[in-house]
Amino acid sequence: MNQATSPSNSPSSSSSSSEALAAERLAKRRARSMISQRKYRANQKASNDQLVHDVRALELMTVTLEARLVVLQERQGVSIMVNAIKEYLALFQHGYHPFGPDSSLTQRQEAFLHRIMSPNVEFMGNVGVVPVLESGATFTSLFSNYQVVTQHIQVLSITDDDVLIEANCTIHVQISATTIQSLFPQLIRRHDNSDILDKLIGKALQLPTRYVFVFNIASRQVIRLDIFASIAAAFVEQLQSIDAACDALQGVMKDEVLLRLQQLGYG
């Protein structure tokens, strides 16, 4: 007589057991995944909270340092110096014309420089207010439609004795026949430069220019002024050719006027 088959050993029972085991494993994996996600979100939140805290702390520190800098600058009279630079750039916005029709403006310009500058102010290798005025007159006379546009003024450094302030400007000028005759007479003498002359005369140049003022804290006067501008770079941009610019500038180092301009920081 055949033995009866145990229900537990039947194929359907074995399949059910395997499915239950797989489901249990899946449930465990899901549980572990949920735990891992909760931990990740908790860590991410803690990281974000710490980042927010650090940013707020840095912002507070920045505000504190800026406030201290303002106090320090006010003690040293920096705002007075910055305002003096703004007034200087506004007063000389259209250059300096000592023999021009507006004699009252000329007098205001000269009186202003003598007031804000030390009698022994250093200017591009020269000493005194007169060289500052002379260089302004020379440079202005070489161009037409002269205009200074100020972009930015910033304090570079403060010491116990001096304050260093930089003004970044663009000088807009128009090239005239006087410009060519004074700076580039070789272009007129040569007959093969008509194209270059056509590209220059009457055209506008933009000269990125840096003014660097050094103020004495005790006197609050300018004790040094440096001006940095590049006419050569402006000519390259205008002519759209380095070769043409070099051709235009060829020989000008022998020209007395340009030599003087270069000594004053305009070369």
C-alpha positions as a Markdown table, in Angstrom:
| # | Residue | x | y | z |
|---|---|---|---|---|
| 1 | Met | 0.0 | 0.0 | 0.0 |
| 2 | Asn | 1.5 | 3.4 | -1.0 |
| 3 | Gln | 2.3 | 6.0 | 1.7 |
| 4 | Ala | 0.4 | 9.3 | 1.7 |
| 5 | Thr | 2.4 | 12.4 | 0.6 |
| 6 | Ser | 3.0 | 14.9 | 3.3 |
| 7 | Pro | 1.3 | 18.3 | 2.6 |
| 8 | Ser | 4.5 | 20.1 | 3.7 |
| 9 | Asn | 6.5 | 18.5 | 0.9 |
| 10 | Ser | 4.1 | 19.4 | -1.8 |
| 11 | Pro | 5.3 | 21.8 | -4.6 |
| 12 | Ser | 2.7 | 24.4 | -3.8 |
| 13 | Ser | 3.8 | 24.5 | -0.1 |
| 14 | Ser | 7.5 | 24.9 | -1.2 |
| 15 | Ser | 6.6 | 27.7 | -3.5 |
| 16 | Ser | 4.6 | 29.5 | -0.8 |
| 17 | Ser | 7.5 | 29.3 | 1.5 |
| 18 | Ser | 9.9 | 30.7 | -1.0 |
| 19 | Glu | 7.6 | 33.6 | -1.7 |
| 20 | Ala | 7.2 | 34.3 | 2.0 |
| 21 | Leu | 11.0 | 34.3 | 2.4 |
| 22 | Ala | 11.4 | 36.7 | -0.6 |
| 23 | Ala | 8.8 | 39.0 | 0.7 |
| 24 | Glu | 10.4 | 39.0 | 4.1 |
| 25 | Arg | 13.8 | 39.9 | 2.6 |
| 26 | Leu | 12.2 | 42.6 | 0.4 |
| 27 | Ala | 10.5 | 44.1 | 3.5 |
| 28 | Lys | 13.8 | 44.1 | 5.3 |
| 29 | Arg | 15.5 | 45.8 | 2.4 |
| 30 | Arg | 12.8 | 48.4 | 2.2 |
| 31 | Ala | 13.1 | 49.0 | 6.0 |
| 32 | Arg | 16.8 | 49.4 | 5.7 |
| 33 | Ser | 16.3 | 51.7 | 2.7 |
| 34 | Met | 13.8 | 53.8 | 4.7 |
| 35 | Ile | 16.2 | 54.0 | 7.6 |
| 36 | Ser | 19.1 | 55.0 | 5.3 |
| 37 | Gln | 16.9 | 57.7 | 3.6 |
| 38 | Arg | 15.8 | 59.0 | 7.0 |
| 39 | Lys | 19.5 | 59.2 | 8.1 |
| 40 | Tyr | 20.5 | 60.9 | 4.8 |
| 41 | Arg | 17.7 | 63.5 | 5.1 |
| 42 | Ala | 18.6 | 64.1 | 8.8 |
| 43 | Asn | 22.3 | 64.5 | 7.9 |
| 44 | Gln | 21.4 | 66.7 | 4.9 |
| 45 | Lys | 19.2 | 68.9 | 7.1 |
| 46 | Ala | 21.9 | 69.2 | 9.8 |
| 47 | Ser | 24.4 | 70.1 | 7.1 |
| 48 | Asn | 22.1 | 72.7 | 5.6 |
| 49 | Asp | 21.3 | 74.1 | 9.0 |
| 50 | Gln | 25.0 | 74.4 | 9.8 |
| 51 | Leu | 25.6 | 76.1 | 6.4 |
| 52 | Val | 22.9 | 78.6 | 7.1 |
| 53 | His | 24.4 | 79.2 | 10.6 |
| 54 | Asp | 27.9 | 79.7 | 9.1 |
| 55 | Val | 26.6 | 82.1 | 6.4 |
| 56 | Arg | 24.8 | 84.2 | 9.0 |
| 57 | Ala | 27.9 | 84.2 | 11.2 |
| 58 | Leu | 30.0 | 85.4 | 8.2 |
| 59 | Glu | 27.4 | 88.0 | 7.3 |
| 60 | Leu | 27.5 | 89.3 | 10.8 |
| 61 | Met | 31.3 | 89.3 | 10.9 |
| 62 | Thr | 31.3 | 91.1 | 7.5 |
| 63 | Val | 28.9 | 93.8 | 8.8 |
| 64 | Thr | 31.0 | 94.2 | 12.0 |
| 65 | Leu | 34.3 | 94.5 | 10.0 |
| 66 | Glu | 32.7 | 97.0 | 7.6 |
| 67 | Ala | 31.4 | 99.0 | 10.5 |
| 68 | Arg | 34.9 | 99.0 | 12.1 |
| 69 | Leu | 36.4 | 100.0 | 8.7 |
| 70 | Val | 33.9 | 102.9 | 8.4 |
| 71 | Val | 34.8 | 104.1 | 11.9 |
| 72 | Leu | 38.5 | 103.8 | 11.1 |
| 73 | Gln | 38.1 | 105.7 | 7.8 |
| 74 | Glu | 36.1 | 108.4 | 9.5 |
| 75 | Arg | 38.7 | 108.8 | 12.2 |
| 76 | Gln | 41.3 | 109.3 | 9.4 |
| 77 | Gly | 39.1 | 111.6 | 7.4 |
| 78 | Val | 38.8 | 109.2 | 4.5 |
| 79 | Ser | 35.3 | 110.5 | 3.4 |
| 80 | Ile | 36.8 | 114.0 | 3.2 |
| 81 | Met | 39.5 | 112.7 | 1.0 |
| 82 | Val | 37.2 | 110.7 | -1.3 |
| 83 | Asn | 34.9 | 113.8 | -1.6 |
| 84 | Ala | 38.0 | 115.9 | -2.5 |
| 85 | Ile | 38.8 | 113.4 | -5.3 |
| 86 | Lys | 35.2 | 113.5 | -6.6 |
| 87 | Glu | 35.4 | 117.3 | -6.6 |
| 88 | Tyr | 38.8 | 117.2 | -8.4 |
| 89 | Leu | 37.5 | 114.9 | -11.1 |
| 90 | Ala | 34.3 | 117.0 | -11.6 |
| 91 | Leu | 36.2 | 120.3 | -11.7 |
| 92 | Phe | 38.6 | 119.0 | -14.3 |
| 93 | Gln | 36.0 | 116.9 | -16.1 |
| 94 | His | 36.6 | 118.8 | -19.3 |
| 95 | Gly | 40.3 | 119.4 | -18.8 |
| 96 | Tyr | 42.3 | 122.5 | -17.9 |
| 97 | His | 42.3 | 125.5 | -20.3 |
| 98 | Pro | 44.5 | 128.2 | -18.6 |
| 99 | Phe | 44.0 | 130.5 | -21.6 |
| 100 | Gly | 40.4 | 129.6 | -22.3 |
| 101 | Pro | 37.4 | 132.0 | -22.2 |
| 102 | Asp | 36.2 | 130.8 | -18.8 |
| 103 | Ser | 38.8 | 132.5 | -16.5 |
| 104 | Ser | 36.6 | 132.0 | -13.4 |
| 105 | Leu | 36.7 | 128.2 | -13.9 |
| 106 | Thr | 40.5 | 128.3 | -14.4 |
| 107 | Gln | 40.8 | 130.3 | -11.1 |
| 108 | Arg | 38.6 | 127.8 | -9.3 |
| 109 | Gln | 40.7 | 124.8 | -10.6 |
| 110 | Glu | 44.0 | 126.4 | -9.6 |
| 111 | Ala | 42.7 | 127.4 | -6.2 |
| 112 | Phe | 41.3 | 124.0 | -5.6 |
| 113 | Leu | 44.5 | 122.2 | -6.4 |
| 114 | His | 46.6 | 124.5 | -4.2 |
| 115 | Arg | 44.1 | 123.8 | -1.4 |
| 116 | Ile | 44.0 | 120.0 | -1.6 |
| 117 | Met | 47.6 | 119.3 | -2.6 |
| 118 | Ser | 50.8 | 119.8 | -0.7 |
| 119 | Pro | 53.1 | 122.4 | -2.1 |
| 120 | Asn | 55.6 | 119.6 | -2.4 |
| 121 | Val | 53.3 | 117.1 | -4.0 |
| 122 | Glu | 55.1 | 114.5 | -6.0 |
| 123 | Phe | 53.7 | 114.1 | -9.5 |
| 124 | Met | 55.2 | 111.6 | -12.0 |
| 125 | Gly | 58.8 | 112.5 | -11.1 |
| 126 | Asn | 58.1 | 116.2 | -10.6 |
| 127 | Val | 57.4 | 118.2 | -7.5 |
| 128 | Gly | 54.8 | 120.9 | -6.9 |
| 129 | Val | 51.3 | 121.8 | -8.0 |
| 130 | Val | 52.5 | 123.7 | -11.1 |
| 131 | Pro | 53.6 | 120.5 | -13.0 |
| 132 | Val | 50.1 | 119.0 | -12.3 |
| 133 | Leu | 48.5 | 122.0 | -13.9 |
| 134 | Glu | 51.0 | 122.1 | -16.8 |
| 135 | Ser | 50.5 | 118.4 | -17.6 |
| 136 | Gly | 46.7 | 118.9 | -17.6 |
| 137 | Ala | 47.0 | 121.9 | -19.9 |
| 138 | Thr | 49.3 | 120.0 | -22.3 |
| 139 | Phe | 47.2 | 117.0 | -22.5 |
| 140 | Thr | 43.9 | 118.9 | -22.8 |
| 141 | Ser | 45.3 | 121.1 | -25.6 |
| 142 | Leu | 46.2 | 118.0 | -27.7 |
| 143 | Phe | 42.7 | 116.8 | -28.1 |
| 144 | Ser | 39.2 | 118.1 | -28.6 |
| 145 | Asn | 36.0 | 117.2 | -26.8 |
| 146 | Tyr | 37.9 | 116.1 | -23.7 |
| 147 | Gln | 35.8 | 114.5 | -20.9 |
| 148 | Val | 36.6 | 112.4 | -17.9 |
| 149 | Val | 34.0 | 109.9 | -16.8 |
| 150 | Thr | 34.5 | 108.3 | -13.3 |
| 151 | Gln | 33.7 | 104.6 | -12.9 |
| 152 | His | 34.9 | 103.8 | -9.4 |
| 153 | Ile | 36.7 | 105.3 | -6.4 |
| 154 | Gln | 38.1 | 102.9 | -3.7 |
| 155 | Val | 40.4 | 103.1 | -0.7 |
| 156 | Leu | 43.4 | 100.8 | -1.3 |
| 157 | Ser | 45.2 | 101.1 | 2.1 |
| 158 | Ile | 45.3 | 103.1 | 5.3 |
| 159 | Thr | 48.4 | 103.4 | 7.4 |
| 160 | Asp | 49.2 | 105.6 | 10.4 |
| 161 | Asp | 50.5 | 108.3 | 8.1 |
| 162 | Asp | 48.9 | 107.9 | 4.7 |
| 163 | Val | 45.8 | 106.9 | 2.8 |
| 164 | Leu | 46.0 | 105.5 | -0.6 |
| 165 | Ile | 42.9 | 106.0 | -2.8 |
| 166 | Glu | 42.4 | 104.9 | -6.4 |
| 167 | Ala | 40.0 | 106.4 | -9.0 |
| 168 | Asn | 39.3 | 104.4 | -12.1 |
| 169 | Cys | 38.1 | 106.6 | -15.0 |
| 170 | Thr | 37.8 | 106.7 | -18.8 |
| 171 | Ile | 39.0 | 109.8 | -20.6 |
| 172 | His | 37.0 | 110.4 | -23.8 |
| 173 | Val | 38.9 | 112.5 | -26.3 |
| 174 | Gln | 38.6 | 113.3 | -30.0 |
| 175 | Ile | 41.6 | 113.3 | -32.3 |
| 176 | Ser | 42.2 | 116.5 | -34.1 |
| 177 | Ala | 44.7 | 117.8 | -36.6 |
| 178 | Thr | 46.5 | 119.3 | -33.7 |
| 179 | Thr | 46.8 | 115.9 | -32.1 |
| 180 | Ile | 48.4 | 114.5 | -35.3 |
| 181 | Gln | 50.7 | 117.5 | -35.8 |
| 182 | Ser | 51.9 | 117.5 | -32.3 |
| 183 | Leu | 52.3 | 113.8 | -31.6 |
| 184 | Phe | 52.6 | 112.1 | -35.0 |
| 185 | Pro | 54.1 | 114.6 | -37.5 |
| 186 | Gln | 55.7 | 111.7 | -39.4 |
| 187 | Leu | 52.2 | 110.6 | -40.5 |
| 188 | Ile | 51.7 | 113.9 | -42.2 |
| 189 | Arg | 55.2 | 113.9 | -43.8 |
| 190 | Arg | 54.6 | 110.5 | -45.3 |
| 191 | His | 52.3 | 110.2 | -48.3 |
| 192 | Asp | 51.3 | 106.6 | -47.8 |
| 193 | Asn | 49.5 | 107.2 | -44.5 |
| 194 | Ser | 46.2 | 108.6 | -45.8 |
| 195 | Asp | 44.3 | 105.6 | -44.6 |
| 196 | Ile | 45.6 | 105.9 | -41.1 |
| 197 | Leu | 44.9 | 109.6 | -41.0 |
| 198 | Asp | 41.4 | 109.0 | -42.2 |
| 199 | Lys | 40.9 | 106.5 | -39.3 |
| 200 | Leu | 42.3 | 108.9 | -36.7 |
| 201 | Ile | 41.3 | 112.5 | -37.4 |
| 202 | Gly | 37.9 | 113.3 | -35.9 |
| 203 | Lys | 37.6 | 109.9 | -34.3 |
| 204 | Ala | 37.0 | 109.3 | -30.6 |
| 205 | Leu | 39.5 | 107.6 | -28.3 |
| 206 | Gln | 38.6 | 106.1 | -24.9 |
| 207 | Leu | 41.6 | 106.0 | -22.5 |
| 208 | Pro | 41.1 | 103.8 | -19.4 |
| 209 | Thr | 42.9 | 105.8 | -16.8 |
| 210 | Arg | 43.9 | 105.2 | -13.2 |
| 211 | Tyr | 44.5 | 108.0 | -10.8 |
| 212 | Val | 46.3 | 107.1 | -7.6 |
| 213 | Phe | 46.2 | 109.6 | -4.8 |
| 214 | Val | 48.3 | 109.4 | -1.6 |
| 215 | Phe | 46.9 | 111.6 | 1.2 |
| 216 | Asn | 48.8 | 112.6 | 4.3 |
| 217 | Ile | 46.5 | 111.9 | 7.3 |
| 218 | Ala | 47.7 | 114.8 | 9.4 |
| 219 | Ser | 47.3 | 117.5 | 6.7 |
| 220 | Arg | 44.6 | 115.7 | 4.7 |
| 221 | Gln | 46.4 | 116.9 | 1.6 |
| 222 | Val | 47.6 | 115.0 | -1.5 |
| 223 | Ile | 51.3 | 114.3 | -1.2 |
| 224 | Arg | 51.6 | 112.2 | -4.3 |
| 225 | Leu | 49.6 | 111.7 | -7.5 |
| 226 | Asp | 50.2 | 109.2 | -10.2 |
| 227 | Ile | 48.2 | 108.9 | -13.4 |
| 228 | Phe | 48.3 | 105.8 | -15.6 |
| 229 | Ala | 46.9 | 105.8 | -19.1 |
| 230 | Ser | 47.9 | 104.2 | -22.4 |
| 231 | Ile | 47.5 | 106.2 | -25.6 |
| 232 | Ala | 49.2 | 103.4 | -27.5 |
| 233 | Ala | 46.6 | 100.8 | -26.4 |
| 234 | Ala | 43.8 | 103.2 | -27.4 |
| 235 | Phe | 45.3 | 103.7 | -30.8 |
| 236 | Val | 45.5 | 99.9 | -31.3 |
| 237 | Glu | 41.8 | 99.6 | -30.5 |
| 238 | Gln | 40.9 | 102.5 | -32.8 |
| 239 | Leu | 42.9 | 101.3 | -35.7 |
| 240 | Gln | 42.0 | 97.6 | -35.1 |
| 241 | Ser | 45.5 | 96.8 | -36.1 |
| 242 | Ile | 48.7 | 96.5 | -34.0 |
| 243 | Asp | 50.8 | 97.0 | -37.2 |
| 244 | Ala | 48.9 | 100.2 | -38.1 |
| 245 | Ala | 49.2 | 101.5 | -34.5 |
| 246 | Cys | 53.0 | 100.8 | -34.5 |
| 247 | Asp | 53.2 | 102.6 | -37.8 |
| 248 | Ala | 51.4 | 105.5 | -36.4 |
| 249 | Leu | 53.5 | 105.6 | -33.3 |
| 250 | Gln | 56.8 | 105.0 | -35.1 |
| 251 | Gly | 59.3 | 107.7 | -34.2 |
| 252 | Val | 57.2 | 109.5 | -31.7 |
| 253 | Met | 59.6 | 108.7 | -28.9 |
| 254 | Lys | 61.8 | 111.4 | -30.4 |
| 255 | Asp | 58.9 | 113.9 | -30.2 |
| 256 | Glu | 59.4 | 116.3 | -27.2 |
| 257 | Val | 55.7 | 116.6 | -26.5 |
| 258 | Leu | 55.0 | 112.9 | -26.3 |
| 259 | Leu | 58.1 | 112.3 | -24.2 |
| 260 | Arg | 56.7 | 114.8 | -21.7 |
| 261 | Leu | 53.3 | 113.1 | -21.8 |
| 262 | Gln | 54.9 | 109.8 | -21.1 |
| 263 | Gln | 56.8 | 111.2 | -18.1 |
| 264 | Leu | 53.5 | 112.5 | -16.8 |
| 265 | Gly | 51.9 | 109.0 | -17.1 |
| 266 | Tyr | 49.9 | 109.5 | -20.3 |
| 267 | Gly | 52.2 | 107.6 | -22.7 |
